[in-house]
């Protein structure tokens, strides 16, 4: 009887050890703090994967650039340093112009247009990522981008000479065309950059403004709704292919849920975070006609420049979006 119990206990112990050995853990760097809705959505994605796989795959989320800084995340996933990660899609615009089309000013300025643009863009993005040994899991948009400043802005001329926060090549081009001075600043560093005078203006979402407590260091938000850029979550293809078929299916199903949930979260964020800005004393204004005319002129020039760089694939992408 004692031997039977001993053997039974040993079998349970072996089974437990086997289960632990077969479980896989993925480190996943993300660029934004946990309060950001993108990061909250990723935590839900990780939870869904763990539940769907019975713990066979655990995704450990490293938020706010704590594991890799934002510009390094795509490279870390590509090289296999980490199996998965999230980053701002248009950060890869220097690799191919198609990555940056959703950051072109005034091309897609509402969620319907943004969804249509992603549908036109996705096939091209999938092919480009495949060349980098990456695979897209899902993409989620930010709310429409607005203009944050330390003073009232009524025309493009008012932007001349301002130290302007940038985060990718597309925005740097925009800032240069507006006559302002571009300065690269990542989201966690925004408050300090403004407080020390390193920057005086930025274009970003209501979410980032509210989460950064923008009212502590600037005064005006002009609701220009310039573009609706996306974050993308990618996986290293080799890491994904090492998973068994059931786990792969669970990851893809959780990713589809995360994309649908993320788009809903983004839309809910827009009005809610603009309200937070108002409640905390920021002057929220609609843009003047003169400002919008000037900004759209810059957008048209940038679209022409983008077409020249994007070539045939870019033309096909735009045609698919605009038809």
Short mmCIF file of C-alpha atoms in Angstrom, two decimals:
data_model
loop_
_atom_site.label_atom_id
_atom_site.label_comp_id
_atom_site.label_asym_id
_atom_site.label_seq_id
_atom_site.Cartn_x
_atom_site.Cartn_y
_atom_site.Cartn_z
CA UNK A 1 0.00 0.00 0.00
CA UNK A 2 2.84 2.34 1.00
CA UNK A 3 4.70 1.51 -2.24
CA UNK A 4 1.57 2.22 -4.29
CA UNK A 5 1.20 5.62 -2.66
CA UNK A 6 4.90 6.30 -3.21
CA UNK A 7 4.69 5.38 -6.87
CA UNK A 8 1.53 7.44 -7.27
CA UNK A 9 3.22 10.45 -5.68
CA UNK A 10 6.25 10.03 -7.91
CA UNK A 11 4.01 9.91 -10.99
CA UNK A 12 2.32 13.16 -9.96
CA UNK A 13 5.69 14.80 -9.36
CA UNK A 14 7.00 13.65 -12.74
CA UNK A 15 3.84 14.91 -14.44
CA UNK A 16 4.22 18.30 -12.74
CA UNK A 17 7.86 18.57 -13.78
CA UNK A 18 6.99 17.55 -17.34
CA UNK A 19 4.28 20.21 -17.46
CA UNK A 20 6.69 22.87 -16.20
CA UNK A 21 9.33 21.81 -18.70
CA UNK A 22 6.94 21.95 -21.62
CA UNK A 23 5.54 25.37 -20.69
CA UNK A 24 7.04 28.25 -22.65
CA UNK A 25 7.59 31.82 -21.46
CA UNK A 26 7.90 34.78 -23.82
CA UNK A 27 9.30 38.17 -22.84
CA UNK A 28 7.41 40.92 -24.65
CA UNK A 29 8.71 44.51 -24.58
CA UNK A 30 6.29 47.41 -25.11
CA UNK A 31 7.09 51.13 -25.26
CA UNK A 32 4.25 52.64 -23.23
CA UNK A 33 3.30 52.69 -19.52
CA UNK A 34 0.68 50.33 -18.10
CA UNK A 35 -1.89 53.16 -17.94
CA UNK A 36 -1.86 53.45 -21.74
CA UNK A 37 -4.78 51.61 -23.33
CA UNK A 38 -2.46 49.84 -25.79
CA UNK A 39 -0.54 48.31 -22.88
CA UNK A 40 -3.75 47.41 -21.03
CA UNK A 41 -4.90 45.63 -24.19
CA UNK A 42 -1.61 43.72 -24.41
CA UNK A 43 -1.99 42.54 -20.82
CA UNK A 44 -5.43 41.21 -21.80
CA UNK A 45 -3.92 39.53 -24.85
CA UNK A 46 -1.31 37.82 -22.66
CA UNK A 47 -4.02 36.70 -20.26
CA UNK A 48 -6.11 35.29 -23.12
CA UNK A 49 -3.11 33.34 -24.46
CA UNK A 50 -2.35 31.87 -21.04
CA UNK A 51 -5.95 30.81 -20.51
CA UNK A 52 -6.40 29.39 -24.02
CA UNK A 53 -3.19 27.34 -23.77
CA UNK A 54 -3.74 26.17 -20.21
CA UNK A 55 -0.53 27.92 -19.20
CA UNK A 56 1.55 26.26 -21.94
CA UNK A 57 2.54 29.73 -23.18
CA UNK A 58 3.09 32.60 -20.77
CA UNK A 59 3.74 36.10 -22.12
CA UNK A 60 5.55 38.44 -19.74
CA UNK A 61 4.84 42.05 -20.66
CA UNK A 62 7.70 44.51 -20.05
CA UNK A 63 6.07 47.94 -20.38
CA UNK A 64 7.33 51.53 -20.66
CA UNK A 65 10.52 50.61 -22.50
CA UNK A 66 11.83 48.78 -19.45
CA UNK A 67 13.37 45.88 -21.39
CA UNK A 68 14.18 47.58 -24.72
CA UNK A 69 13.76 51.22 -25.65
CA UNK A 70 11.09 51.90 -28.26
CA UNK A 71 13.35 52.21 -31.35
CA UNK A 72 15.08 48.94 -30.39
CA UNK A 73 12.00 46.73 -30.02
CA UNK A 74 11.51 45.74 -33.66
CA UNK A 75 15.21 44.88 -33.96
CA UNK A 76 15.09 42.82 -30.76
CA UNK A 77 12.19 40.74 -32.11
CA UNK A 78 13.79 40.40 -35.54
CA UNK A 79 17.05 39.12 -34.05
CA UNK A 80 15.28 36.69 -31.73
CA UNK A 81 16.38 38.42 -28.52
CA UNK A 82 12.70 38.38 -27.60
CA UNK A 83 9.91 36.42 -29.31
CA UNK A 84 7.37 39.25 -29.54
CA UNK A 85 6.99 42.99 -29.09
CA UNK A 86 4.93 46.09 -29.77
CA UNK A 87 6.02 49.28 -31.49
CA UNK A 88 4.73 52.26 -33.43
CA UNK A 89 4.32 50.98 -36.99
CA UNK A 90 5.66 54.02 -38.79
CA UNK A 91 8.97 53.75 -36.94
CA UNK A 92 9.85 51.36 -39.79
CA UNK A 93 9.12 53.97 -42.48
CA UNK A 94 12.84 54.28 -43.22
CA UNK A 95 12.82 50.58 -44.16
CA UNK A 96 9.91 51.05 -46.55
CA UNK A 97 7.51 53.96 -47.06
CA UNK A 98 4.48 51.66 -46.77
CA UNK A 99 5.11 51.36 -43.02
CA UNK A 100 4.46 55.09 -42.62
CA UNK A 101 1.34 55.66 -44.68
CA UNK A 102 -0.93 55.84 -41.62
CA UNK A 103 1.13 58.77 -40.29
CA UNK A 104 0.64 60.92 -43.39
CA UNK A 105 -1.23 64.09 -42.37
CA UNK A 106 -4.91 64.21 -43.32
CA UNK A 107 -4.93 61.02 -45.40
CA UNK A 108 -7.09 59.13 -42.89
CA UNK A 109 -8.56 61.22 -40.09
CA UNK A 110 -11.47 59.17 -38.74
CA UNK A 111 -11.82 55.55 -37.67
CA UNK A 112 -13.73 54.48 -40.77
CA UNK A 113 -10.96 55.82 -43.00
CA UNK A 114 -8.29 54.35 -40.70
CA UNK A 115 -9.88 50.90 -40.90
CA UNK A 116 -10.08 51.13 -44.68
CA UNK A 117 -6.43 52.21 -44.85
CA UNK A 118 -5.32 49.28 -42.68
CA UNK A 119 -7.22 46.88 -44.94
CA UNK A 120 -5.33 48.30 -47.93
CA UNK A 121 -2.01 48.40 -46.08
CA UNK A 122 -2.01 45.03 -44.32
CA UNK A 123 -1.04 42.76 -47.25
CA UNK A 124 1.95 44.96 -48.06
CA UNK A 125 2.97 45.14 -44.39
CA UNK A 126 2.71 41.36 -44.02
CA UNK A 127 5.06 40.87 -46.98
CA UNK A 128 7.57 43.42 -45.70
CA UNK A 129 7.56 41.96 -42.20
CA UNK A 130 8.04 38.46 -43.62
CA UNK A 131 11.25 39.67 -45.25
CA UNK A 132 12.42 40.70 -41.77
CA UNK A 133 11.51 37.30 -40.28
CA UNK A 134 8.57 38.87 -38.48
CA UNK A 135 4.84 38.22 -38.50
CA UNK A 136 2.09 40.67 -37.56
CA UNK A 137 -0.25 39.52 -34.81
CA UNK A 138 -2.47 42.59 -34.65
CA UNK A 139 -2.54 46.37 -35.00
CA UNK A 140 -4.47 48.98 -33.03
CA UNK A 141 -4.84 52.69 -33.82
CA UNK A 142 -4.25 55.66 -31.59
CA UNK A 143 -7.00 58.30 -31.35
CA UNK A 144 -6.74 61.10 -33.93
CA UNK A 145 -3.64 63.19 -33.30
CA UNK A 146 -3.95 66.72 -31.93
CA UNK A 147 -1.61 69.67 -31.47
CA UNK A 148 -0.31 70.46 -27.96
CA UNK A 149 1.42 73.79 -27.35
CA UNK A 150 2.41 76.24 -24.64
CA UNK A 151 0.51 79.04 -26.39
CA UNK A 152 -2.41 79.57 -28.79
CA UNK A 153 -1.72 78.54 -32.40
CA UNK A 154 -3.87 80.01 -35.16
CA UNK A 155 -1.67 79.51 -38.23
CA UNK A 156 1.27 77.47 -39.43
CA UNK A 157 3.37 80.63 -39.10
CA UNK A 158 2.85 80.41 -35.32
CA UNK A 159 4.77 77.11 -35.31
CA UNK A 160 7.90 78.63 -36.85
CA UNK A 161 10.95 78.13 -34.65
CA UNK A 162 9.15 76.15 -31.94
CA UNK A 163 11.06 73.20 -30.48
CA UNK A 164 8.76 70.38 -31.59
CA UNK A 165 8.70 66.82 -30.27
CA UNK A 166 9.09 64.11 -32.94
CA UNK A 167 9.06 60.31 -32.75
CA UNK A 168 9.58 59.12 -36.34
CA UNK A 169 10.84 60.26 -39.73
CA UNK A 170 7.36 61.20 -41.00
CA UNK A 171 6.70 63.61 -38.14
CA UNK A 172 10.20 65.03 -38.48
CA UNK A 173 9.42 65.84 -42.12
CA UNK A 174 6.15 67.47 -41.05
CA UNK A 175 7.89 69.58 -38.41
CA UNK A 176 10.57 70.73 -40.83
CA UNK A 177 7.95 71.73 -43.43
CA UNK A 178 6.14 73.71 -40.73
CA UNK A 179 9.31 75.64 -39.99
CA UNK A 180 9.68 74.25 -36.47
CA UNK A 181 12.70 72.56 -34.88
CA UNK A 182 12.38 68.74 -34.52
CA UNK A 183 13.51 67.05 -31.30
CA UNK A 184 13.26 63.29 -30.76
CA UNK A 185 11.47 62.50 -27.47
CA UNK A 186 9.91 59.19 -26.39
CA UNK A 187 6.62 59.12 -24.47
CA UNK A 188 8.04 58.47 -20.96
CA UNK A 189 10.31 61.53 -21.37
CA UNK A 190 7.62 64.02 -22.48
CA UNK A 191 7.00 65.73 -19.11
CA UNK A 192 10.70 66.36 -18.49
CA UNK A 193 11.29 67.53 -22.07
CA UNK A 194 8.59 70.20 -21.74
CA UNK A 195 9.49 71.15 -18.17
CA UNK A 196 13.12 71.76 -19.09
CA UNK A 197 12.25 73.68 -22.27
CA UNK A 198 13.67 71.02 -24.54
CA UNK A 199 10.35 71.01 -26.45
CA UNK A 200 7.49 73.50 -26.71
CA UNK A 201 5.01 71.65 -28.92
CA UNK A 202 3.96 68.17 -29.96
CA UNK A 203 1.41 66.31 -32.03
CA UNK A 204 0.09 63.25 -30.26
CA UNK A 205 -3.11 61.57 -29.12
CA UNK A 206 -5.48 62.68 -26.35
CA UNK A 207 -4.42 59.45 -24.58
CA UNK A 208 -0.74 60.34 -24.46
CA UNK A 209 -1.52 63.91 -23.43
CA UNK A 210 -3.77 62.86 -20.56
CA UNK A 211 -1.50 60.02 -19.40
CA UNK A 212 1.48 62.40 -19.44
CA UNK A 213 -0.50 64.98 -17.39
CA UNK A 214 0.11 67.55 -20.08
CA UNK A 215 -1.63 70.25 -18.00
CA UNK A 216 1.46 70.36 -15.80
CA UNK A 217 3.64 71.75 -18.58
CA UNK A 218 1.52 73.18 -21.46
CA UNK A 219 -1.69 75.12 -21.94
CA UNK A 220 -3.38 74.46 -25.30
CA UNK A 221 -4.75 71.47 -27.23
CA UNK A 222 -5.88 72.17 -30.79
CA UNK A 223 -8.05 69.33 -32.13
CA UNK A 224 -6.61 69.12 -35.64
CA UNK A 225 -7.28 65.34 -36.03
CA UNK A 226 -4.21 65.11 -38.22
CA UNK A 227 -3.82 61.34 -38.63
CA UNK A 228 -4.61 58.03 -36.92
CA UNK A 229 -1.39 56.06 -36.60
CA UNK A 230 -1.16 52.48 -35.38
CA UNK A 231 0.86 50.36 -33.01
CA UNK A 232 1.62 46.86 -34.22
CA UNK A 233 2.32 43.70 -32.25
CA UNK A 234 4.69 41.31 -34.01
CA UNK A 235 6.22 37.91 -33.35
CA UNK A 236 9.50 36.43 -34.48
CA UNK A 237 8.50 33.85 -37.11
CA UNK A 238 10.93 31.23 -35.88
CA UNK A 239 9.61 31.55 -32.32
CA UNK A 240 6.05 31.26 -33.59
CA UNK A 241 6.77 28.21 -35.74
CA UNK A 242 8.34 26.43 -32.76
CA UNK A 243 4.93 26.41 -31.07
CA UNK A 244 2.67 23.42 -31.64
CA UNK A 245 -0.33 23.95 -33.90
CA UNK A 246 -2.84 24.24 -31.05
CA UNK A 247 -0.77 26.95 -29.34
CA UNK A 248 -0.28 28.80 -32.63
CA UNK A 249 -4.05 28.78 -33.16
CA UNK A 250 -4.61 30.06 -29.60
CA UNK A 251 -2.17 32.94 -30.15
CA UNK A 252 -3.81 33.95 -33.44
CA UNK A 253 -7.28 33.78 -31.90
CA UNK A 254 -6.19 35.92 -28.94
CA UNK A 255 -4.58 38.37 -31.38
CA UNK A 256 -7.83 38.72 -33.37
CA UNK A 257 -9.67 39.45 -30.12
CA UNK A 258 -7.03 41.99 -29.11
CA UNK A 259 -7.29 43.83 -32.42
CA UNK A 260 -11.09 44.10 -32.23
CA UNK A 261 -10.95 45.09 -28.55
CA UNK A 262 -8.15 47.60 -29.20
CA UNK A 263 -10.04 49.47 -31.92
CA UNK A 264 -13.02 49.79 -29.57
CA UNK A 265 -10.76 50.97 -26.75
CA UNK A 266 -9.17 53.57 -29.02
CA UNK A 267 -12.50 55.05 -30.01
CA UNK A 268 -13.66 55.20 -26.39
CA UNK A 269 -10.39 56.91 -25.45
CA UNK A 270 -10.82 59.85 -27.80
CA UNK A 271 -13.71 61.66 -26.13
CA UNK A 272 -12.81 60.47 -22.63
CA UNK A 273 -9.24 61.76 -22.72
CA UNK A 274 -10.14 65.09 -24.35
CA UNK A 275 -12.59 65.53 -21.44
CA UNK A 276 -9.74 64.81 -19.01
CA UNK A 277 -7.62 67.49 -20.67
CA UNK A 278 -10.44 70.02 -20.28
CA UNK A 279 -11.13 69.05 -16.67
CA UNK A 280 -7.52 69.71 -15.80
CA UNK A 281 -7.42 73.20 -17.25
CA UNK A 282 -6.05 72.74 -20.76
CA UNK A 283 -7.67 75.05 -23.31
CA UNK A 284 -9.20 72.74 -25.93
CA UNK A 285 -9.98 74.51 -29.19
CA UNK A 286 -11.05 73.72 -32.74
CA UNK A 287 -8.41 74.76 -35.28
CA UNK A 288 -8.83 77.98 -37.24
CA UNK A 289 -9.51 77.78 -40.95
CA UNK A 290 -6.15 79.43 -41.63
CA UNK A 291 -4.30 76.80 -39.54
CA UNK A 292 -6.08 73.88 -41.20
CA UNK A 293 -5.43 75.24 -44.68
CA UNK A 294 -1.73 75.54 -43.93
CA UNK A 295 -1.52 72.10 -42.31
CA UNK A 296 -3.36 70.43 -45.19
CA UNK A 297 -0.99 72.08 -47.66
CA UNK A 298 1.88 70.44 -45.76
CA UNK A 299 -0.01 67.14 -45.82
CA UNK A 300 -0.46 67.34 -49.60
CA UNK A 301 3.25 68.01 -50.08
CA UNK A 302 4.13 65.06 -47.83
CA UNK A 303 1.79 62.76 -49.75
CA UNK A 304 3.53 63.70 -53.00
CA UNK A 305 6.91 63.02 -51.38
CA UNK A 306 5.63 59.70 -50.04
CA UNK A 307 4.38 58.61 -53.48
CA UNK A 308 7.81 59.28 -54.96
CA UNK A 309 9.46 57.07 -52.33
CA UNK A 310 6.81 54.34 -52.18
CA UNK A 311 6.95 53.35 -55.85
CA UNK A 312 4.57 50.87 -57.44
CA UNK A 313 3.62 49.11 -54.20
CA UNK A 314 2.76 52.46 -52.65
CA UNK A 315 0.66 53.43 -55.65
CA UNK A 316 -1.23 50.14 -55.45
CA UNK A 317 -1.78 50.64 -51.71
CA UNK A 318 -3.17 54.15 -52.20
CA UNK A 319 -5.36 53.03 -55.10
CA UNK A 320 -6.82 50.24 -52.97
CA UNK A 321 -7.52 52.72 -50.16
CA UNK A 322 -9.00 55.46 -52.32
CA UNK A 323 -11.23 53.34 -54.56
#
